Amino acid sequence: MPETTTWTEKYRPVYFMDIKGQESAVEKIRDSLQKSEKGKKAIILHGPPGTGKTALAYVVANETKSEIFELNASDLRNKRKLQEILRPATEQKPLTKKRKIILIDEVDGISTDRGGITELLKLTESSSHLMIMTANDIWDKKFSELRKMTELISLKEIDYKAIKDLMIQILRKEKKFIENDVLTNITLKAHGDMRAAINDLQMATSLPDPSQILIDERNKELDIFSILRMIFKGKPTNAHLKIFNSINKPLDEIMLWIEENLPAEYSGEELVKAYELLGKVDIFKRRIYRQQYWRFLVYENAFLSYGIASSKTSGKTGFTNYKRPTRILKMWLNNRRTEKKKSIAKKYAQYAHIGVKRALKEFPTIERVFLKPGVQKELKLTQDEIEYLNKNN
Ligand SMILES: Nc1ncnc2c1ncn2[C@@H]1O[C@H](COP(=O)(O)OP(=O)(O)OP(=O)(O)O)[C@@H](O)[C@H]1O
Ligand SMILES: [Mg+2]
């Protein structure tokens, strides 16, 4: 029988001990719960994608026998929304259980105005229930007040061994087998993201040859590495203007790769020059997007490729071991993923006459339905959105 749930759902942590590789965060949050009477009113769980922030919030609710009231970014858009939705939630008694936890998932995604943030602070202060917020990045200036009044608990990229152990456990429960080196590679590829590892594992076990899961990714990385080599090592030529068309990555992402690897290639004044150029590309790009002068994207390509190559005069010629951009890239990819998910949910919400929030909540359970071409057509999904679904299922 085909699998109908995702393994990340099926193996969603229930107890503290199910949260792997986050010992210090778990310990901190347990401590904080014990003294929560006099402690801070809110906890922020922050860290890279797929490391267990949302999962941990739900575990806390379970372990403390609390019901959870979850808000998402669109509930937090402005002061009015906050007063409508968050205020009553912070004041009202729990409905079904003794305690209530208010979860503000992905608080860093909110695009609230000044009034919104102030209101959030006020409600955090006055709330009669524990508030847990999650975020990838909490260091934005607009959160400085919020940081002061909450307990910050950081979750880290999960270490290799913890990821591999959990994957082996899952394989055992599923009575499935995967060769050790494929497993090792999936684990490495996850770069500390447990969700990515579990998703890849589920995908791999459904393939006739599980090692296929690695091929696609490996090619992609080869691509980007050879492009970096061309940009950094080659003499600037017209061919540079075309290389970005040959790679299946958005330009924004390539920029992150270049930025990450500039210091490995350049030093001193050259490095400054290269960074300056990259900055110009960024400004240029924003202008293009704002004014929608799409055909100027060509020049952006030129800046990036030809420009960077020519900002180098002497420089390193030997082999450079390029790094993948880690944190920022992940945040960026994750944002893109969330965007796609949101845009699909929006279309579905319109179609089914339900709120976007509910559509997002139901997303994991109905996602598979969106794989049907008929449904895709009905919802008018774009190629990008379909690709997102295929990748995730
Ligand atoms: N530390 C962990 N231990 C066990 N399972 C984990 C852990 N982290 C993530 N997972 C698995 O990955 C899934 C997704 O994790 P979760 O939603 O908590 O990530 P997150 O940190 O909130 O990511 P994001 O920043 O994208 O919201 C969970 O349902 C669980 O199956
Ligand atoms: Mg989350």
CSV table of C-alpha atoms and ligand atoms in Angstrom, one decimal:
chain,number,residue,atom,x,y,z
A,1,MET,CA,0.0,0.0,0.0
A,2,PRO,CA,1.3,3.4,-0.8
A,3,GLU,CA,2.3,5.6,2.1
A,4,THR,CA,-0.3,8.2,2.9
A,5,THR,CA,1.4,10.1,5.6
A,6,THR,CA,4.8,11.7,5.6
A,7,TRP,CA,7.3,10.3,8.0
A,8,THR,CA,8.0,13.7,9.5
A,9,GLU,CA,4.3,13.6,10.6
A,10,LYS,CA,4.4,10.0,11.6
A,11,TYR,CA,7.5,10.3,13.7
A,12,ARG,CA,6.7,13.8,15.0
A,13,PRO,CA,8.2,13.9,18.6
A,14,VAL,CA,5.7,13.4,21.4
A,15,TYR,CA,7.9,13.4,24.5
A,16,PHE,CA,11.0,15.4,25.4
A,17,MET,CA,13.1,12.3,24.8
A,18,ASP,CA,12.0,12.2,21.2
A,19,ILE,CA,13.7,15.5,20.5
A,20,LYS,CA,17.1,14.3,19.3
A,21,GLY,CA,20.3,16.2,19.4
A,22,GLN,CA,19.0,19.2,21.3
A,23,GLU,CA,19.9,18.2,24.8
A,24,SER,CA,20.8,21.7,26.0
A,25,ALA,CA,17.6,23.3,24.5
A,26,VAL,CA,15.5,20.6,26.1
A,27,GLU,CA,17.1,21.0,29.4
A,28,LYS,CA,16.7,24.8,29.3
A,29,ILE,CA,13.0,24.6,28.5
A,30,ARG,CA,12.4,22.0,31.2
A,31,ASP,CA,14.1,24.3,33.7
A,32,SER,CA,12.2,27.2,32.5
A,33,LEU,CA,8.8,25.4,32.8
A,34,GLN,CA,9.6,24.6,36.4
A,35,LYS,CA,10.1,28.1,37.4
A,36,SER,CA,7.7,29.6,35.0
A,37,GLU,CA,5.6,31.1,37.8
A,38,LYS,CA,8.1,33.8,38.4
A,39,GLY,CA,10.1,33.4,35.2
A,40,LYS,CA,9.7,35.2,31.9
A,41,LYS,CA,6.4,35.2,30.2
A,42,ALA,CA,7.5,33.9,26.9
A,43,ILE,CA,10.1,31.6,25.3
A,44,ILE,CA,11.6,32.0,21.9
A,45,LEU,CA,12.9,28.8,20.2
A,46,HIS,CA,15.2,29.9,17.5
A,47,GLY,CA,17.5,28.1,15.1
A,48,PRO,CA,17.9,26.7,11.6
A,49,PRO,CA,15.0,25.0,9.7
A,50,GLY,CA,14.1,21.4,10.5
A,51,THR,CA,15.8,21.3,13.9
A,52,GLY,CA,12.7,20.7,16.0
A,53,LYS,CA,11.5,24.1,17.0
A,54,THR,CA,7.8,23.7,16.2
A,55,ALA,CA,8.1,20.0,17.3
A,56,LEU,CA,9.5,21.1,20.7
A,57,ALA,CA,6.7,23.5,21.2
A,58,TYR,CA,4.1,20.7,20.7
A,59,VAL,CA,6.1,18.4,23.0
A,60,VAL,CA,6.0,21.0,25.7
A,61,ALA,CA,2.2,21.2,25.3
A,62,ASN,CA,1.9,17.5,25.5
A,63,GLU,CA,4.3,17.1,28.5
A,64,THR,CA,2.5,19.8,30.4
A,65,LYS,CA,-0.9,18.6,29.5
A,66,SER,CA,-1.7,21.9,27.9
A,67,GLU,CA,-3.8,22.8,24.9
A,68,ILE,CA,-2.2,24.8,22.2
A,69,PHE,CA,-3.5,27.8,20.5
A,70,GLU,CA,-1.5,28.4,17.4
A,71,LEU,CA,-1.2,31.7,15.5
A,72,ASN,CA,0.6,32.2,12.3
A,73,ALA,CA,2.2,35.2,10.6
A,74,SER,CA,-1.0,36.4,9.0
A,75,ASP,CA,-2.7,36.7,12.3
A,76,LEU,CA,-0.1,39.1,13.4
A,77,ARG,CA,-0.1,41.5,10.5
A,78,ASN,CA,-1.1,44.6,12.5
A,79,LYS,CA,-2.4,45.9,15.7
A,80,ARG,CA,-6.0,45.3,14.9
A,81,LYS,CA,-5.5,41.7,14.0
A,82,LEU,CA,-3.5,41.1,17.2
A,83,GLN,CA,-6.3,42.6,19.3
A,84,GLU,CA,-8.8,40.5,17.5
A,85,ILE,CA,-7.1,37.2,17.7
A,86,LEU,CA,-4.2,37.2,20.1
A,87,ARG,CA,-5.7,39.3,22.9
A,88,PRO,CA,-8.7,37.0,23.6
A,89,ALA,CA,-6.4,34.0,23.3
A,90,THR,CA,-4.2,35.4,26.0
A,91,GLU,CA,-7.1,36.2,28.3
A,92,GLN,CA,-9.5,33.3,27.8
A,93,LYS,CA,-9.2,30.2,29.9
A,94,PRO,CA,-8.3,27.0,28.2
A,95,LEU,CA,-11.3,25.1,26.8
A,96,THR,CA,-10.4,21.5,27.2
A,97,LYS,CA,-7.4,21.3,29.4
A,98,LYS,CA,-6.0,22.8,32.5
A,99,ARG,CA,-3.4,24.9,30.8
A,100,LYS,CA,-2.9,26.6,27.6
A,101,ILE,CA,0.1,27.5,25.5
A,102,ILE,CA,0.0,30.1,22.9
A,103,LEU,CA,2.3,29.2,20.0
A,104,ILE,CA,3.4,31.9,17.6
A,105,ASP,CA,5.1,29.9,14.9
A,106,GLU,CA,7.6,31.6,12.8
A,107,VAL,CA,7.4,35.0,14.5
A,108,ASP,CA,10.2,36.3,12.3
A,109,GLY,CA,8.0,36.0,9.3
A,110,ILE,CA,5.7,38.7,10.5
A,111,SER,CA,5.6,41.8,8.5
A,112,THR,CA,4.0,43.9,11.2
A,113,ASP,CA,4.1,47.6,11.5
A,114,ARG,CA,5.4,49.4,14.5
A,115,GLY,CA,2.0,49.3,16.3
A,116,GLY,CA,1.9,45.5,15.7
A,117,ILE,CA,5.2,44.8,17.5
A,118,THR,CA,4.2,47.1,20.4
A,119,GLU,CA,0.9,45.3,20.7
A,120,LEU,CA,2.7,41.9,20.6
A,121,LEU,CA,5.0,43.1,23.5
A,122,LYS,CA,2.0,44.3,25.5
A,123,LEU,CA,0.1,41.0,25.1
A,124,THR,CA,3.2,39.0,25.9
A,125,GLU,CA,3.5,41.0,29.1
A,126,SER,CA,-0.1,40.6,30.1
A,127,SER,CA,-0.8,37.1,28.9
A,128,SER,CA,-2.1,34.7,31.5
A,129,HIS,CA,-0.7,31.8,29.5
A,130,LEU,CA,2.8,30.8,28.5
A,131,MET,CA,3.7,32.0,25.1
A,132,ILE,CA,6.2,30.1,22.9
A,133,MET,CA,7.5,31.7,19.7
A,134,THR,CA,9.6,30.1,17.1
A,135,ALA,CA,11.9,31.8,14.6
A,136,ASN,CA,14.8,31.1,12.3
A,137,ASP,CA,16.4,34.5,12.9
A,138,ILE,CA,15.6,36.6,15.9
A,139,TRP,CA,18.4,39.1,15.5
A,140,ASP,CA,16.5,41.7,13.5
A,141,LYS,CA,16.4,45.1,15.2
A,142,LYS,CA,12.7,45.1,15.4
A,143,PHE,CA,12.8,42.2,17.8
A,144,SER,CA,15.2,43.8,20.3
A,145,GLU,CA,12.5,44.6,22.9
A,146,LEU,CA,10.9,41.2,22.4
A,147,ARG,CA,14.3,39.5,23.0
A,148,LYS,CA,14.7,41.3,26.3
A,149,MET,CA,11.5,40.1,27.7
A,150,THR,CA,11.6,36.5,26.6
A,151,GLU,CA,13.8,33.6,27.3
A,152,LEU,CA,15.8,32.8,24.2
A,153,ILE,CA,16.5,29.1,23.7
A,154,SER,CA,18.6,28.2,20.7
A,155,LEU,CA,18.3,25.0,18.7
A,156,LYS,CA,21.3,24.0,16.7
A,157,GLU,CA,21.9,22.1,13.6
A,158,ILE,CA,21.5,18.5,14.6
A,159,ASP,CA,24.7,16.6,14.6
A,160,TYR,CA,25.5,13.8,12.2
A,161,LYS,CA,25.2,11.0,14.7
A,162,ALA,CA,21.8,12.0,16.1
A,163,ILE,CA,20.4,12.3,12.6
A,164,LYS,CA,21.8,8.9,11.5
A,165,ASP,CA,20.5,7.2,14.7
A,166,LEU,CA,17.0,8.5,14.2
A,167,MET,CA,17.0,7.4,10.6
A,168,ILE,CA,18.1,3.9,11.6
A,169,GLN,CA,15.3,3.8,14.2
A,170,ILE,CA,12.8,4.8,11.6
A,171,LEU,CA,14.0,2.2,9.1
A,172,ARG,CA,13.7,-0.5,11.7
A,173,LYS,CA,10.1,0.5,12.5
A,174,GLU,CA,9.3,0.6,8.8
A,175,LYS,CA,11.0,-2.7,8.2
A,176,LYS,CA,13.0,-1.2,5.4
A,177,PHE,CA,16.6,-1.4,4.5
A,178,ILE,CA,19.0,1.0,3.0
A,179,GLU,CA,22.7,0.5,2.4
A,180,ASN,CA,24.9,2.2,4.9
A,181,ASP,CA,26.7,4.5,2.5
A,182,VAL,CA,23.5,5.8,1.0
A,183,LEU,CA,22.3,6.4,4.5
A,184,THR,CA,25.6,8.2,5.3
A,185,ASN,CA,25.2,10.4,2.3
A,186,ILE,CA,21.6,11.3,3.0
A,187,THR,CA,22.7,12.3,6.5
A,188,LEU,CA,25.6,14.4,5.3
A,189,LYS,CA,23.4,16.1,2.7
A,190,ALA,CA,20.9,17.2,5.4
A,191,HIS,CA,23.5,19.5,7.0
A,192,GLY,CA,21.8,19.3,10.4
A,193,ASP,CA,18.2,19.5,9.1
A,194,MET,CA,16.3,16.6,10.5
A,195,ARG,CA,13.3,17.2,8.4
A,196,ALA,CA,15.3,17.2,5.2
A,197,ALA,CA,17.0,13.9,6.3
A,198,ILE,CA,13.7,12.2,7.1
A,199,ASN,CA,12.1,13.4,3.9
A,200,ASP,CA,15.0,12.1,1.8
A,201,LEU,CA,14.9,8.8,3.6
A,202,GLN,CA,11.2,8.3,2.9
A,203,MET,CA,11.8,9.3,-0.7
A,204,ALA,CA,14.8,6.9,-1.0
A,205,THR,CA,12.9,3.9,0.3
A,206,SER,CA,10.3,4.4,-2.3
A,207,LEU,CA,12.7,4.4,-5.2
A,208,PRO,CA,13.7,1.2,-7.0
A,209,ASP,CA,17.3,2.1,-6.3
A,210,PRO,CA,17.5,4.2,-3.1
A,211,SER,CA,20.9,5.6,-4.1
A,212,GLN,CA,19.1,7.6,-6.9
A,213,ILE,CA,18.1,10.1,-4.3
A,214,LEU,CA,21.7,11.3,-4.2
A,215,ILE,CA,22.2,11.7,-7.9
A,216,ASP,CA,20.1,14.7,-8.6
A,217,GLU,CA,21.6,16.6,-5.7
A,218,ARG,CA,25.1,15.6,-6.6
A,219,ASN,CA,24.7,16.9,-10.1
A,220,LYS,CA,23.3,20.2,-8.9
A,221,GLU,CA,26.2,20.7,-6.6
A,222,LEU,CA,28.7,19.8,-9.3
A,223,ASP,CA,27.1,22.4,-11.4
A,224,ILE,CA,27.4,25.1,-8.9
A,225,PHE,CA,31.0,24.2,-8.1
A,226,SER,CA,32.0,24.2,-11.7
A,227,ILE,CA,30.3,27.5,-12.2
A,228,LEU,CA,32.1,29.0,-9.2
A,229,ARG,CA,35.3,27.7,-10.7
A,230,MET,CA,34.6,29.3,-14.0
A,231,ILE,CA,33.7,32.6,-12.3
A,232,PHE,CA,36.6,32.7,-10.0
A,233,LYS,CA,39.3,31.1,-12.0
A,234,GLY,CA,38.6,31.8,-15.6
A,235,LYS,CA,39.5,34.8,-17.6
A,236,PRO,CA,36.4,36.9,-18.3
A,237,THR,CA,34.9,36.0,-21.6
A,238,ASN,CA,31.6,36.3,-23.3
A,239,ALA,CA,30.9,32.7,-22.2
A,240,HIS,CA,30.5,34.1,-18.7
A,241,LEU,CA,27.4,35.9,-19.8
A,242,LYS,CA,25.7,32.6,-20.5
A,243,ILE,CA,26.8,30.3,-17.8
A,244,PHE,CA,23.9,31.1,-15.5
A,245,ASN,CA,21.4,29.9,-18.0
A,246,SER,CA,23.0,26.5,-17.8
A,247,ILE,CA,22.3,25.9,-14.1
A,248,ASN,CA,19.1,25.1,-12.5
A,249,LYS,CA,19.3,27.5,-9.6
A,250,PRO,CA,17.8,30.9,-9.1
A,251,LEU,CA,20.2,33.8,-9.3
A,252,ASP,CA,19.6,34.8,-5.7
A,253,GLU,CA,20.9,31.5,-4.6
A,254,ILE,CA,23.9,31.7,-6.8
A,255,MET,CA,24.7,35.0,-5.3
A,256,LEU,CA,24.7,33.4,-1.9
A,257,TRP,CA,27.2,30.8,-3.1
A,258,ILE,CA,29.4,33.5,-4.5
A,259,GLU,CA,29.3,35.6,-1.4
A,260,GLU,CA,30.1,32.6,0.8
A,261,ASN,CA,33.1,31.7,-1.3
A,262,LEU,CA,34.6,35.1,-2.1
A,263,PRO,CA,37.0,35.0,0.8
A,264,ALA,CA,38.3,31.7,-0.3
A,265,GLU,CA,39.4,33.2,-3.6
A,266,TYR,CA,40.2,36.8,-3.0
A,267,SER,CA,42.0,38.7,-0.4
A,268,GLY,CA,42.9,42.3,0.4
A,269,GLU,CA,41.8,44.9,-2.1
A,270,GLU,CA,40.5,42.3,-4.5
A,271,LEU,CA,38.1,41.0,-1.9
A,272,VAL,CA,36.8,44.4,-1.2
A,273,LYS,CA,36.3,45.0,-4.9
A,274,ALA,CA,34.5,41.8,-5.3
A,275,TYR,CA,32.2,42.5,-2.4
A,276,GLU,CA,31.5,45.9,-3.7
A,277,LEU,CA,30.4,44.4,-7.0
A,278,LEU,CA,28.2,41.9,-5.3
A,279,GLY,CA,26.6,44.8,-3.4
A,280,LYS,CA,26.0,46.6,-6.7
A,281,VAL,CA,24.4,43.5,-8.1
A,282,ASP,CA,22.0,43.4,-5.2
A,283,ILE,CA,21.0,47.0,-5.5
A,284,PHE,CA,20.6,46.5,-9.2
A,285,LYS,CA,18.5,43.5,-8.8
A,286,ARG,CA,16.1,45.1,-6.4
A,287,ARG,CA,15.7,47.9,-8.8
A,288,ILE,CA,14.9,45.5,-11.6
A,289,TYR,CA,12.3,43.7,-9.4
A,290,ARG,CA,10.7,46.9,-8.3
A,291,GLN,CA,10.4,48.3,-11.7
A,292,GLN,CA,9.9,45.0,-13.4
A,293,TYR,CA,12.4,45.7,-16.1
A,294,TRP,CA,12.9,42.0,-16.6
A,295,ARG,CA,15.1,42.2,-19.6
A,296,PHE,CA,17.7,43.9,-17.5
A,297,LEU,CA,18.2,40.7,-15.7
A,298,VAL,CA,20.7,40.0,-18.4
A,299,TYR,CA,22.9,42.7,-17.0
A,300,GLU,CA,22.6,41.3,-13.6
A,301,ASN,CA,24.0,38.0,-15.0
A,302,ALA,CA,26.8,40.0,-16.6
A,303,PHE,CA,27.7,41.7,-13.4
A,304,LEU,CA,27.8,38.5,-11.5
A,305,SER,CA,29.8,36.5,-13.9
A,306,TYR,CA,31.9,38.7,-16.0
A,307,GLY,CA,32.2,41.4,-13.3
A,308,ILE,CA,33.5,39.1,-10.6
A,309,ALA,CA,35.8,37.3,-12.9
A,310,SER,CA,37.4,40.5,-14.0
A,311,SER,CA,37.7,42.0,-10.5
A,312,LYS,CA,40.5,39.5,-10.1
A,313,THR,CA,44.0,40.4,-11.3
A,314,SER,CA,46.5,38.1,-9.9
A,315,GLY,CA,44.9,35.7,-7.4
A,316,LYS,CA,44.8,32.1,-6.6
A,317,THR,CA,44.9,29.7,-9.4
A,318,GLY,CA,45.1,26.4,-7.7
A,319,PHE,CA,42.3,24.2,-6.4
A,320,THR,CA,39.9,25.8,-4.1
A,321,ASN,CA,37.6,23.8,-1.9
A,322,TYR,CA,34.3,25.7,-2.2
A,323,LYS,CA,31.9,25.7,0.6
A,324,ARG,CA,28.1,25.6,0.4
A,325,PRO,CA,26.6,28.7,2.0
A,326,THR,CA,25.1,27.4,5.1
A,327,ARG,CA,22.8,29.4,7.3
A,328,ILE,CA,21.7,32.1,5.0
A,329,LEU,CA,21.1,29.7,2.1
A,330,LYS,CA,19.0,27.5,4.3
A,331,MET,CA,16.9,30.4,5.5
A,332,TRP,CA,16.5,31.6,2.0
A,333,LEU,CA,15.5,28.2,0.7
A,334,ASN,CA,13.2,27.8,3.5
A,335,ASN,CA,11.5,31.1,2.9
A,336,ARG,CA,11.0,30.1,-0.7
A,337,ARG,CA,9.5,26.8,0.3
A,338,THR,CA,7.2,28.5,2.7
A,339,GLU,CA,6.2,31.0,0.0
A,340,LYS,CA,5.3,28.2,-2.4
A,341,LYS,CA,3.3,26.4,0.2
A,342,LYS,CA,1.5,29.6,1.1
A,343,SER,CA,0.6,30.4,-2.5
A,344,ILE,CA,-0.7,26.8,-3.0
A,345,ALA,CA,-2.7,27.0,0.2
A,346,LYS,CA,-4.1,30.3,-0.9
A,347,LYS,CA,-5.4,28.9,-4.1
A,348,TYR,CA,-6.9,25.9,-2.3
A,349,ALA,CA,-8.5,28.2,0.3
A,350,GLN,CA,-10.2,30.2,-2.4
A,351,TYR,CA,-11.4,27.0,-4.1
A,352,ALA,CA,-12.7,25.4,-1.0
A,353,HIS,CA,-14.0,28.6,0.6
A,354,ILE,CA,-12.0,28.3,3.7
A,355,GLY,CA,-9.5,30.5,5.4
A,356,VAL,CA,-5.9,30.5,4.3
A,357,LYS,CA,-4.8,29.6,7.8
A,358,ARG,CA,-7.0,26.6,7.8
A,359,ALA,CA,-5.7,25.6,4.4
A,360,LEU,CA,-2.2,25.8,5.7
A,361,LYS,CA,-3.1,23.7,8.7
A,362,GLU,CA,-4.6,21.1,6.6
A,363,PHE,CA,-1.8,21.2,4.1
A,364,PRO,CA,0.1,18.2,5.3
A,365,THR,CA,-2.9,16.0,5.1
A,366,ILE,CA,-4.2,17.2,1.7
A,367,GLU,CA,-0.9,17.8,0.1
A,368,ARG,CA,-1.0,14.5,-1.7
A,369,VAL,CA,-4.3,15.3,-3.3
A,370,PHE,CA,-2.5,18.2,-5.0
A,371,LEU,CA,-0.3,15.8,-6.8
A,372,LYS,CA,-3.2,14.8,-9.1
A,373,PRO,CA,-2.9,16.6,-12.4
A,374,GLY,CA,-6.7,17.2,-12.5
A,375,VAL,CA,-6.5,18.9,-9.2
A,376,GLN,CA,-3.5,20.9,-10.2
A,377,LYS,CA,-5.4,22.1,-13.2
A,378,GLU,CA,-8.5,23.0,-11.3
A,379,LEU,CA,-6.4,25.0,-8.8
A,380,LYS,CA,-4.4,26.6,-11.6
A,381,LEU,CA,-1.1,25.7,-10.0
A,382,THR,CA,2.0,27.1,-11.6
A,383,GLN,CA,4.9,25.0,-12.8
A,384,ASP,CA,6.9,26.2,-9.8
A,385,GLU,CA,4.2,25.2,-7.4
A,386,ILE,CA,3.9,21.8,-9.0
A,387,GLU,CA,7.6,21.3,-8.7
A,388,TYR,CA,7.5,22.2,-5.0
A,389,LEU,CA,4.8,19.5,-4.5
A,390,ASN,CA,6.8,16.9,-6.4
A,391,LYS,CA,9.9,17.6,-4.5
A,392,ASN,CA,8.1,17.3,-1.1
A,393,ASN,CA,6.1,14.2,-1.8
B,1,LIG,N1,15.5,17.4,17.0
B,1,LIG,C1,14.6,16.6,16.4
B,1,LIG,N2,14.4,15.3,16.8
B,1,LIG,C2,13.6,14.5,16.2
B,1,LIG,N3,12.8,14.8,15.1
B,1,LIG,C3,13.0,16.1,14.6
B,1,LIG,C4,13.9,17.0,15.2
B,1,LIG,N4,13.9,18.1,14.5
B,1,LIG,C5,13.0,17.9,13.5
B,1,LIG,N5,12.5,16.7,13.5
B,1,LIG,C6,11.6,16.1,12.6
B,1,LIG,O1,11.4,17.0,11.5
B,1,LIG,C7,10.0,17.5,11.5
B,1,LIG,C8,10.0,19.0,11.3
B,1,LIG,O2,10.6,19.6,12.5
B,1,LIG,P1,10.1,21.0,13.0
B,1,LIG,O3,8.8,21.4,12.3
B,1,LIG,O4,10.1,21.0,14.5
B,1,LIG,O5,11.2,22.0,12.4
B,1,LIG,P2,11.4,23.5,12.7
B,1,LIG,O6,12.7,23.7,13.5
B,1,LIG,O7,10.2,24.1,13.3
B,1,LIG,O8,11.7,24.0,11.3
B,1,LIG,P3,11.2,25.4,10.6
B,1,LIG,O9,12.3,26.4,10.9
B,1,LIG,O10,11.3,25.1,9.1
B,1,LIG,O11,9.9,25.7,11.1
B,1,LIG,C9,9.4,17.0,12.8
B,1,LIG,O12,8.1,16.7,12.6
B,1,LIG,C10,10.2,15.8,13.1
B,1,LIG,O13,9.7,14.7,12.4
B,2,MG,MG,8.7,25.3,12.5
